[in-house]
Amino acid sequence: MEGMSGPYVVRGSVSLPEAELMWRFSRSSGPGGQHVNTSDSQAELRFDLANTEALPPVWKERALQRLAGRLIDGVVTVRAAEHRSQWRNREAAAVRLAALLAEATAPPPRPRKPTRIPRGINERRLREKKQRAQTKRGRSGRDWA
C-alpha cells in the first residue's frame, strides 16, 4: 500500500480520476492520544457514480444497480478512520472505494449448467443406506432370549 497515492485503478485500464473524488475530513474517534482532539484524521471519500464519465456505460449501470442500497443521490461514500494519520486514512478510503467499484462492476458469473448424477453413484448411495439400516436393525435386542 505504501506510495500508492496516484490513480486508483478499478479494473484493467479504468481508474478513478482525482478530479471526481470529493474529500471531507473530520475528527476521528480512533487512537491518537491528545493529538486526536486537534487533528482531522478521519477521511470521508465521496464519488458521484451517477454522473461520472470515468466508467464505461455498461459498468456504470451495473454498479448503480448493485450499489443502489449504498447510494445517496447517486453518490457512493466511503469512510476510513482506522489510522492515526490523515494521509493513511485517505489511502485506505481510496483503496476501499476502488475495491468496492471493482466488485460492483464485475461481470455476472456464468449461469450454472445443471449436470445429472450418474446412476452408479445413486445406486451405491442406496446400497450403503440399506447396509446401514441392516446394521442398526441388528442392534435391537429382540431375539436375544
GROMACS .gro file of C-alpha atoms in nm:
model
  145
    1MET     CA    1   0.000   0.000   0.000
    2GLU     CA    2   0.290   0.237   0.051
    3GLY     CA    3   0.334   0.510  -0.210
    4MET     CA    4   0.006   0.438  -0.381
    5SER     CA    5  -0.131   0.793  -0.394
    6GLY     CA    6  -0.196   0.811  -0.764
    7PRO     CA    7  -0.472   0.699  -0.993
    8TYR     CA    8  -0.676   0.436  -0.813
    9VAL     CA    9  -0.730   0.151  -1.058
   10VAL     CA   10  -1.075  -0.006  -1.056
   11ARG     CA   11  -1.001  -0.280  -1.307
   12GLY     CA   12  -0.792  -0.305  -1.623
   13SER     CA   13  -0.720   0.040  -1.765
   14VAL     CA   14  -1.010   0.208  -1.584
   15SER     CA   15  -0.914   0.424  -1.287
   16LEU     CA   16  -1.081   0.686  -1.069
   17PRO     CA   17  -0.995   1.044  -1.176
   18GLU     CA   18  -0.870   1.257  -0.886
   19ALA     CA   19  -1.094   1.544  -1.003
   20GLU     CA   20  -1.413   1.343  -0.939
   21LEU     CA   21  -1.318   1.242  -0.583
   22MET     CA   22  -1.466   1.461  -0.309
   23TRP     CA   23  -1.282   1.452   0.023
   24ARG     CA   24  -1.402   1.553   0.368
   25PHE     CA   25  -1.205   1.527   0.688
   26SER     CA   26  -1.326   1.523   1.046
   27ARG     CA   27  -1.209   1.428   1.391
   28SER     CA   28  -1.167   1.056   1.425
   29SER     CA   29  -1.282   0.851   1.721
   30GLY     CA   30  -0.987   0.617   1.680
   31PRO     CA   31  -0.648   0.611   1.853
   32GLY     CA   32  -0.420   0.913   1.878
   33GLY     CA   33  -0.379   1.033   2.236
   34GLN     CA   34  -0.403   1.406   2.299
   35HIS     CA   35  -0.331   1.478   1.935
   36VAL     CA   36  -0.663   1.319   1.832
   37ASN     CA   37  -0.858   1.615   1.972
   38THR     CA   38  -0.692   1.862   1.738
   39SER     CA   39  -0.646   1.679   1.408
   40ASP     CA   40  -0.898   1.586   1.143
   41SER     CA   41  -0.769   1.239   1.069
   42GLN     CA   42  -1.091   1.064   0.962
   43ALA     CA   43  -1.127   1.064   0.584
   44GLU     CA   44  -1.458   1.052   0.402
   45LEU     CA   45  -1.442   0.996   0.028
   46ARG     CA   46  -1.741   1.064  -0.197
   47PHE     CA   47  -1.770   0.961  -0.560
   48ASP     CA   48  -2.058   1.070  -0.785
   49LEU     CA   49  -2.134   0.739  -0.952
   50ALA     CA   50  -2.445   0.862  -1.133
   51ASN     CA   51  -2.268   1.147  -1.317
   52THR     CA   52  -1.920   1.006  -1.370
   53GLU     CA   53  -1.765   0.970  -1.715
   54ALA     CA   54  -1.473   0.761  -1.587
   55LEU     CA   55  -1.656   0.429  -1.604
   56PRO     CA   56  -1.779   0.261  -1.922
   57PRO     CA   57  -2.162   0.288  -1.951
   58VAL     CA   58  -2.215  -0.088  -1.900
   59TRP     CA   59  -2.005  -0.086  -1.580
   60LYS     CA   60  -2.182   0.226  -1.458
   61GLU     CA   61  -2.526   0.069  -1.500
   62ARG     CA   62  -2.410  -0.247  -1.324
   63ALA     CA   63  -2.258  -0.050  -1.034
   64LEU     CA   64  -2.566   0.172  -0.995
   65GLN     CA   65  -2.783  -0.139  -0.977
   66ARG     CA   66  -2.564  -0.333  -0.732
   67LEU     CA   67  -2.484  -0.040  -0.502
   68ALA     CA   68  -2.839   0.100  -0.501
   69GLY     CA   69  -2.869   0.045  -0.125
   70ARG     CA   70  -2.549   0.241  -0.053
   71LEU     CA   71  -2.609   0.537  -0.281
   72ILE     CA   72  -2.742   0.874  -0.170
   73ASP     CA   73  -2.847   1.076  -0.478
   74GLY     CA   74  -2.616   0.866  -0.694
   75VAL     CA   75  -2.313   0.931  -0.471
   76VAL     CA   76  -2.122   0.648  -0.301
   77THR     CA   77  -1.946   0.733   0.027
   78VAL     CA   78  -1.655   0.550   0.194
   79ARG     CA   79  -1.510   0.634   0.538
   80ALA     CA   80  -1.176   0.543   0.690
   81ALA     CA   81  -1.069   0.619   1.045
   82GLU     CA   82  -0.852   0.325   1.148
   83HIS     CA   83  -0.516   0.501   1.114
   84ARG     CA   84  -0.375   0.787   1.317
   85SER     CA   85  -0.265   0.989   1.017
   86GLN     CA   86  -0.497   1.159   0.771
   87TRP     CA   87  -0.280   1.053   0.477
   88ARG     CA   88  -0.305   0.682   0.563
   89ASN     CA   89  -0.681   0.715   0.612
   90ARG     CA   90  -0.703   0.882   0.269
   91GLU     CA   91  -0.517   0.588   0.118
   92ALA     CA   92  -0.740   0.337   0.297
   93ALA     CA   93  -1.059   0.513   0.183
   94ALA     CA   94  -0.944   0.537  -0.179
   95VAL     CA   95  -0.835   0.173  -0.190
   96ARG     CA   96  -1.166   0.069  -0.033
   97LEU     CA   97  -1.364   0.270  -0.290
   98ALA     CA   98  -1.166   0.121  -0.580
   99ALA     CA   99  -1.226  -0.232  -0.443
  100LEU     CA  100  -1.597  -0.160  -0.393
  101LEU     CA  101  -1.633  -0.036  -0.751
  102ALA     CA  102  -1.428  -0.326  -0.887
  103GLU     CA  103  -1.665  -0.571  -0.717
  104ALA     CA  104  -1.977  -0.379  -0.824
  105THR     CA  105  -1.871  -0.357  -1.189
  106ALA     CA  106  -1.758  -0.720  -1.222
  107PRO     CA  107  -1.946  -0.916  -1.487
  108PRO     CA  108  -2.213  -1.151  -1.357
  109PRO     CA  109  -2.097  -1.511  -1.309
  110ARG     CA  110  -2.174  -1.766  -1.580
  111PRO     CA  111  -2.500  -1.948  -1.516
  112ARG     CA  112  -2.451  -2.293  -1.367
  113LYS     CA  113  -2.504  -2.576  -1.610
  114PRO     CA  114  -2.703  -2.850  -1.436
  115THR     CA  115  -2.549  -3.197  -1.451
  116ARG     CA  116  -2.707  -3.535  -1.392
  117ILE     CA  117  -2.599  -3.757  -1.105
  118PRO     CA  118  -2.452  -4.077  -1.253
  119ARG     CA  119  -2.667  -4.387  -1.195
  120GLY     CA  120  -2.379  -4.577  -1.033
  121ILE     CA  121  -2.337  -4.313  -0.761
  122ASN     CA  122  -2.708  -4.316  -0.681
  123GLU     CA  123  -2.716  -4.695  -0.664
  124ARG     CA  124  -2.412  -4.701  -0.435
  125ARG     CA  125  -2.576  -4.447  -0.204
  126LEU     CA  126  -2.893  -4.656  -0.179
  127ARG     CA  127  -2.688  -4.974  -0.123
  128GLU     CA  128  -2.497  -4.808   0.163
  129LYS     CA  129  -2.825  -4.683   0.314
  130LYS     CA  130  -2.965  -5.036   0.312
  131GLN     CA  131  -2.644  -5.169   0.469
  132ARG     CA  132  -2.660  -4.904   0.742
  133ALA     CA  133  -3.027  -4.983   0.814
  134GLN     CA  134  -2.938  -5.353   0.833
  135THR     CA  135  -2.660  -5.277   1.085
  136LYS     CA  136  -2.893  -5.069   1.302
  137ARG     CA  137  -3.168  -5.328   1.283
  138GLY     CA  138  -2.917  -5.586   1.405
  139ARG     CA  139  -2.854  -5.379   1.719
  140SER     CA  140  -3.208  -5.413   1.853
  141GLY     CA  141  -3.210  -5.679   2.122
  142ARG     CA  142  -3.533  -5.851   2.024
  143ASP     CA  143  -3.412  -6.207   1.965
  144TRP     CA  144  -3.156  -6.230   2.247
  145ALA     CA  145  -3.359  -6.471   2.458
   0.00000   0.00000   0.00000
